[in-house]
Amino acid sequence: MREQSVVEKGFYGEFGGSFIPEDLQKVLGILDAEFEKYKDDPDFQEEFRYYLREYVGRENPLTFARNLTNKLGGAKIYLKREDLNHTGAHKINNVIGQILLAKRMGATRIIAETGAGQHGVATATACAMFDIPCTVYMGKVDTKRQALNVFRMELLGAKVIPVEKGQGRLKDAVDAALEDLVANYQNTFYLLGSAVGPHPYPSIVKHFQAVISEESKRQIMEKEGKLPKAVIACVGGGSNAIGSFAHYLDEQEVRLIGVEPKEAPTMAEGVPAIIHGFKCLTLLDELGNPQPTYSIAAGLDYPGVGPEHSYLKTIGRAEYVSVTGEEALEAFQVLSKTEGIIPALESSHAVAHAIKLAKSLSKDDCIIVNLSGRGDKDVNQVFDMLDNVQ
Ligand SMILES: *Cc1c(COP(=O)(O)O)cnc(C)c1O
C-alpha cells in the first residue's frame, strides 16, 4: 500500500504534525524511530497476526445483509464485522499492535487515556493477557458517568486514575497521560486510542487498523469479483474509518464516505486549528477554544478529527456526511430487526447513511459498511431514549 497521503513525514497536507513541548518531542521521536523499525519487520508482523487470529478472532466476516438489501431494493450492502472481535469493536486491533510495539521497546508499563471508557477497557483487556501493568487516566466526570466501565477496567486488573483537573473530561485525561509519559518514558508506553494526536500516533493507529480494509478488499473480490462502489464508516477520531479506507485509497473509483454526527459536525463546520498537539479540522467556540460536543454515541464525541481525514476531505478523496442522532437510533433498530445484528450507536451512524445511499444505487452495485462495534453496550441507553420519546 502506498502511503499517498503523507506529503511530508508526519504531515498530511497542512494537517498533522506535532505541536508539543521539547521534552515530549524527544520521547515521540524515539517512538517514531522504533515504529519505523518494527512496522514491516516479518517477526513483528507474524506476532501481530498471531494475536489478531487467536485472541481477537480475525479474520472477521464480510456479511451480506440480504434482508436489509431486499428491503431497500438498491445496492447490495455488506457489513464488515468488527463487532465480532473480542471486546466487541475495532479498538482492540490497535491496542494489540501498540502493546507489541511497547514490548519490543522494552516498556514494562502501559498508560492510556479514555473518555467513555471503551479504549480503556480494550487496553486493560490486552494488558491483562500480556501481563503488563496498566494505568488508565479518565476525567473525573467521565468516571462517574461510566462507572461500569471503570469497574470493568479494574476487574481486568488496570488502575483507573480519575483526573480532577480542568473539566474532568477526555482532554484532561490526555494531558495527564502525556505528563506521566514525559516523567516516566524510560519504562512507560502511552497507548493512544484513535487516529489522532501528535505524530507518529496517527500513522501508527492507521497501520494497525488497516487490517480492516486489507481483509474487506480480499473478501469483496472473492464474493463479488469487483470493488465496492463505496466504503462507509463512522468518524469519531477516525481510526475505524481510516482503517476501513486504507487499502482503497488508491482505487479512485471507490467512494470513501465518513459519517459524523450532526451534533458534532467537525468535518462540516470545523476549521484548521491545533488541538491536542496536532493540526486538524476542529470545532471552535467564539473564543477559539475546542467546542464541547454532544452525540448520542459517546465514541463520536470529539471536537477534532484525525489529520488524514482532514486532508482527504480537503483534496476531495473522501467525502464526509452527517446524520442525526435520531437517524442513527432508527438505523440501530432497523439493523437489529432485519439482520439480527445490534450495532453500536457509533456504527449506527454509518448504517444510517448506507441505508440512504443504497436506495440511490443500482442492484448491480455493492457497498461496504464498517460495523465498528456491537450495540450491547448501548442497549440501556437506547431503552431510556425510546422511553422518553413515547
Ligand atoms: C471508539 C469507537 C468509535 C469511534 O472511534 P474512531 O477512532 O473514530 O473509530 C466508533 N465505533 C465504536 C464501536 C467505537 O467504540
PDB file of N, CA and C in Angstrom, residues 268-307:
ATOM      1  N   ALA A 268     -17.927  19.057   8.719  1.00  0.00           N
ATOM      2  CA  ALA A 268     -18.770  20.017   8.020  1.00  0.00           C
ATOM      3  C   ALA A 268     -18.448  21.447   8.441  1.00  0.00           C
ATOM      4  N   GLU A 269     -18.180  21.661   9.714  1.00  0.00           N
ATOM      5  CA  GLU A 269     -18.070  23.029  10.202  1.00  0.00           C
ATOM      6  C   GLU A 269     -16.740  23.370  10.852  1.00  0.00           C
ATOM      7  N   GLY A 270     -15.849  22.370  10.968  1.00  0.00           N
ATOM      8  CA  GLY A 270     -14.569  22.617  11.625  1.00  0.00           C
ATOM      9  C   GLY A 270     -13.652  23.501  10.796  1.00  0.00           C
ATOM     10  N   VAL A 271     -12.718  24.151  11.472  1.00  0.00           N
ATOM     11  CA  VAL A 271     -11.703  24.978  10.801  1.00  0.00           C
ATOM     12  C   VAL A 271     -10.331  24.434  11.193  1.00  0.00           C
ATOM     13  N   PRO A 272      -9.301  24.665  10.368  1.00  0.00           N
ATOM     14  CA  PRO A 272      -7.973  24.164  10.722  1.00  0.00           C
ATOM     15  C   PRO A 272      -7.483  24.815  12.017  1.00  0.00           C
ATOM     16  N   ALA A 273      -7.112  23.996  12.979  1.00  0.00           N
ATOM     17  CA  ALA A 273      -6.604  24.523  14.246  1.00  0.00           C
ATOM     18  C   ALA A 273      -5.787  23.435  14.926  1.00  0.00           C
ATOM     19  N   ILE A 274      -5.009  23.842  15.900  1.00  0.00           N
ATOM     20  CA  ILE A 274      -4.189  22.875  16.629  1.00  0.00           C
ATOM     21  C   ILE A 274      -4.882  22.499  17.932  1.00  0.00           C
ATOM     22  N   ILE A 275      -5.187  21.203  18.103  1.00  0.00           N
ATOM     23  CA  ILE A 275      -5.661  20.711  19.395  1.00  0.00           C
ATOM     24  C   ILE A 275      -4.868  19.467  19.752  1.00  0.00           C
ATOM     25  N   HIS A 276      -4.711  19.218  21.026  1.00  0.00           N
ATOM     26  CA  HIS A 276      -4.023  18.009  21.496  1.00  0.00           C
ATOM     27  C   HIS A 276      -2.723  17.731  20.742  1.00  0.00           C
ATOM     28  N   GLY A 277      -2.000  18.800  20.364  1.00  0.00           N
ATOM     29  CA  GLY A 277      -0.668  18.629  19.785  1.00  0.00           C
ATOM     30  C   GLY A 277      -0.599  18.348  18.305  1.00  0.00           C
ATOM     31  N   PHE A 278      -1.721  18.481  17.574  1.00  0.00           N
ATOM     32  CA  PHE A 278      -1.667  18.285  16.118  1.00  0.00           C
ATOM     33  C   PHE A 278      -2.703  19.184  15.451  1.00  0.00           C
ATOM     34  N   LYS A 279      -2.517  19.380  14.137  1.00  0.00           N
ATOM     35  CA  LYS A 279      -3.428  20.263  13.415  1.00  0.00           C
ATOM     36  C   LYS A 279      -4.487  19.452  12.674  1.00  0.00           C
ATOM     37  N   CYS A 280      -5.741  19.859  12.826  1.00  0.00           N
ATOM     38  CA  CYS A 280      -6.831  19.154  12.146  1.00  0.00           C
ATOM     39  C   CYS A 280      -8.019  20.089  12.026  1.00  0.00           C
ATOM     40  N   LEU A 281      -9.058  19.644  11.358  1.00  0.00           N
ATOM     41  CA  LEU A 281     -10.306  20.398  11.356  1.00  0.00           C
ATOM     42  C   LEU A 281     -10.923  20.252  12.747  1.00  0.00           C
ATOM     43  N   THR A 282     -11.306  21.372  13.316  1.00  0.00           N
ATOM     44  CA  THR A 282     -11.741  21.390  14.711  1.00  0.00           C
ATOM     45  C   THR A 282     -12.918  22.335  14.886  1.00  0.00           C
ATOM     46  N   LEU A 283     -13.818  21.941  15.761  1.00  0.00           N
ATOM     47  CA  LEU A 283     -14.923  22.832  16.104  1.00  0.00           C
ATOM     48  C   LEU A 283     -14.468  23.769  17.215  1.00  0.00           C
ATOM     49  N   LEU A 284     -14.509  25.060  16.941  1.00  0.00           N
ATOM     50  CA  LEU A 284     -14.082  26.022  17.961  1.00  0.00           C
ATOM     51  C   LEU A 284     -15.255  26.889  18.390  1.00  0.00           C
ATOM     52  N   ASP A 285     -15.221  27.336  19.637  1.00  0.00           N
ATOM     53  CA  ASP A 285     -16.245  28.287  20.082  1.00  0.00           C
ATOM     54  C   ASP A 285     -15.776  29.706  19.728  1.00  0.00           C
ATOM     55  N   GLU A 286     -16.562  30.732  20.115  1.00  0.00           N
ATOM     56  CA  GLU A 286     -16.222  32.109  19.719  1.00  0.00           C
ATOM     57  C   GLU A 286     -14.862  32.548  20.257  1.00  0.00           C
ATOM     58  N   LEU A 287     -14.447  31.941  21.361  1.00  0.00           N
ATOM     59  CA  LEU A 287     -13.161  32.328  21.958  1.00  0.00           C
ATOM     60  C   LEU A 287     -11.994  31.546  21.362  1.00  0.00           C
ATOM     61  N   GLY A 288     -12.308  30.657  20.432  1.00  0.00           N
ATOM     62  CA  GLY A 288     -11.237  29.891  19.801  1.00  0.00           C
ATOM     63  C   GLY A 288     -10.849  28.646  20.577  1.00  0.00           C
ATOM     64  N   ASN A 289     -11.668  28.246  21.541  1.00  0.00           N
ATOM     65  CA  ASN A 289     -11.386  27.003  22.276  1.00  0.00           C
ATOM     66  C   ASN A 289     -12.179  25.849  21.668  1.00  0.00           C
ATOM     67  N   PRO A 290     -11.629  24.606  21.791  1.00  0.00           N
ATOM     68  CA  PRO A 290     -12.388  23.454  21.296  1.00  0.00           C
ATOM     69  C   PRO A 290     -13.793  23.442  21.904  1.00  0.00           C
ATOM     70  N   GLN A 291     -14.774  23.238  21.037  1.00  0.00           N
ATOM     71  CA  GLN A 291     -16.170  23.357  21.458  1.00  0.00           C
ATOM     72  C   GLN A 291     -16.652  22.034  22.041  1.00  0.00           C
ATOM     73  N   PRO A 292     -17.303  22.073  23.190  1.00  0.00           N
ATOM     74  CA  PRO A 292     -17.863  20.817  23.713  1.00  0.00           C
ATOM     75  C   PRO A 292     -18.923  20.296  22.733  1.00  0.00           C
ATOM     76  N   THR A 293     -18.920  18.980  22.485  1.00  0.00           N
ATOM     77  CA  THR A 293     -19.882  18.411  21.548  1.00  0.00           C
ATOM     78  C   THR A 293     -20.778  17.445  22.310  1.00  0.00           C
ATOM     79  N   TYR A 294     -21.910  17.112  21.718  1.00  0.00           N
ATOM     80  CA  TYR A 294     -22.704  16.060  22.308  1.00  0.00           C
ATOM     81  C   TYR A 294     -23.292  15.160  21.235  1.00  0.00           C
ATOM     82  N   SER A 295     -22.912  13.902  21.269  1.00  0.00           N
ATOM     83  CA  SER A 295     -23.513  12.923  20.365  1.00  0.00           C
ATOM     84  C   SER A 295     -24.103  11.821  21.225  1.00  0.00           C
ATOM     85  N   ILE A 296     -25.178  11.171  20.752  1.00  0.00           N
ATOM     86  CA  ILE A 296     -25.724  10.035  21.497  1.00  0.00           C
ATOM     87  C   ILE A 296     -24.717   8.885  21.524  1.00  0.00           C
ATOM     88  N   ALA A 297     -23.759   8.918  20.580  1.00  0.00           N
ATOM     89  CA  ALA A 297     -22.722   7.889  20.546  1.00  0.00           C
ATOM     90  C   ALA A 297     -21.456   8.453  21.184  1.00  0.00           C
ATOM     91  N   ALA A 298     -21.149   7.978  22.397  1.00  0.00           N
ATOM     92  CA  ALA A 298     -20.036   8.545  23.159  1.00  0.00           C
ATOM     93  C   ALA A 298     -18.726   8.501  22.374  1.00  0.00           C
ATOM     94  N   GLY A 299     -18.545   7.452  21.574  1.00  0.00           N
ATOM     95  CA  GLY A 299     -17.297   7.300  20.823  1.00  0.00           C
ATOM     96  C   GLY A 299     -17.129   8.307  19.689  1.00  0.00           C
ATOM     97  N   LEU A 300     -18.187   9.036  19.364  1.00  0.00           N
ATOM     98  CA  LEU A 300     -18.085  10.014  18.274  1.00  0.00           C
ATOM     99  C   LEU A 300     -17.999  11.435  18.799  1.00  0.00           C
ATOM    100  N   ASP A 301     -17.941  11.561  20.095  1.00  0.00           N
ATOM    101  CA  ASP A 301     -17.999  12.847  20.758  1.00  0.00           C
ATOM    102  C   ASP A 301     -16.614  13.451  20.891  1.00  0.00           C
ATOM    103  N   TYR A 302     -16.107  14.046  19.842  1.00  0.00           N
ATOM    104  CA  TYR A 302     -14.754  14.586  19.888  1.00  0.00           C
ATOM    105  C   TYR A 302     -14.734  15.829  18.998  1.00  0.00           C
ATOM    106  N   PRO A 303     -14.215  16.954  19.503  1.00  0.00           N
ATOM    107  CA  PRO A 303     -14.303  18.194  18.711  1.00  0.00           C
ATOM    108  C   PRO A 303     -13.348  18.226  17.521  1.00  0.00           C
ATOM    109  N   GLY A 304     -12.346  17.347  17.493  1.00  0.00           N
ATOM    110  CA  GLY A 304     -11.416  17.295  16.367  1.00  0.00           C
ATOM    111  C   GLY A 304     -11.584  16.010  15.590  1.00  0.00           C
ATOM    112  N   VAL A 305     -10.660  15.765  14.681  1.00  0.00           N
ATOM    113  CA  VAL A 305     -10.702  14.554  13.871  1.00  0.00           C
ATOM    114  C   VAL A 305      -9.281  14.292  13.384  1.00  0.00           C
ATOM    115  N   GLY A 306      -8.988  13.038  13.057  1.00  0.00           N
ATOM    116  CA  GLY A 306      -7.646  12.687  12.610  1.00  0.00           C
ATOM    117  C   GLY A 306      -7.152  13.563  11.465  1.00  0.00           C
ATOM    118  N   PRO A 307      -5.839  13.838  11.429  1.00  0.00           N
ATOM    119  CA  PRO A 307      -5.284  14.724  10.404  1.00  0.00           C
ATOM    120  C   PRO A 307      -5.466  14.188   8.983  1.00  0.00           C
TER     121      PRO A 307
END
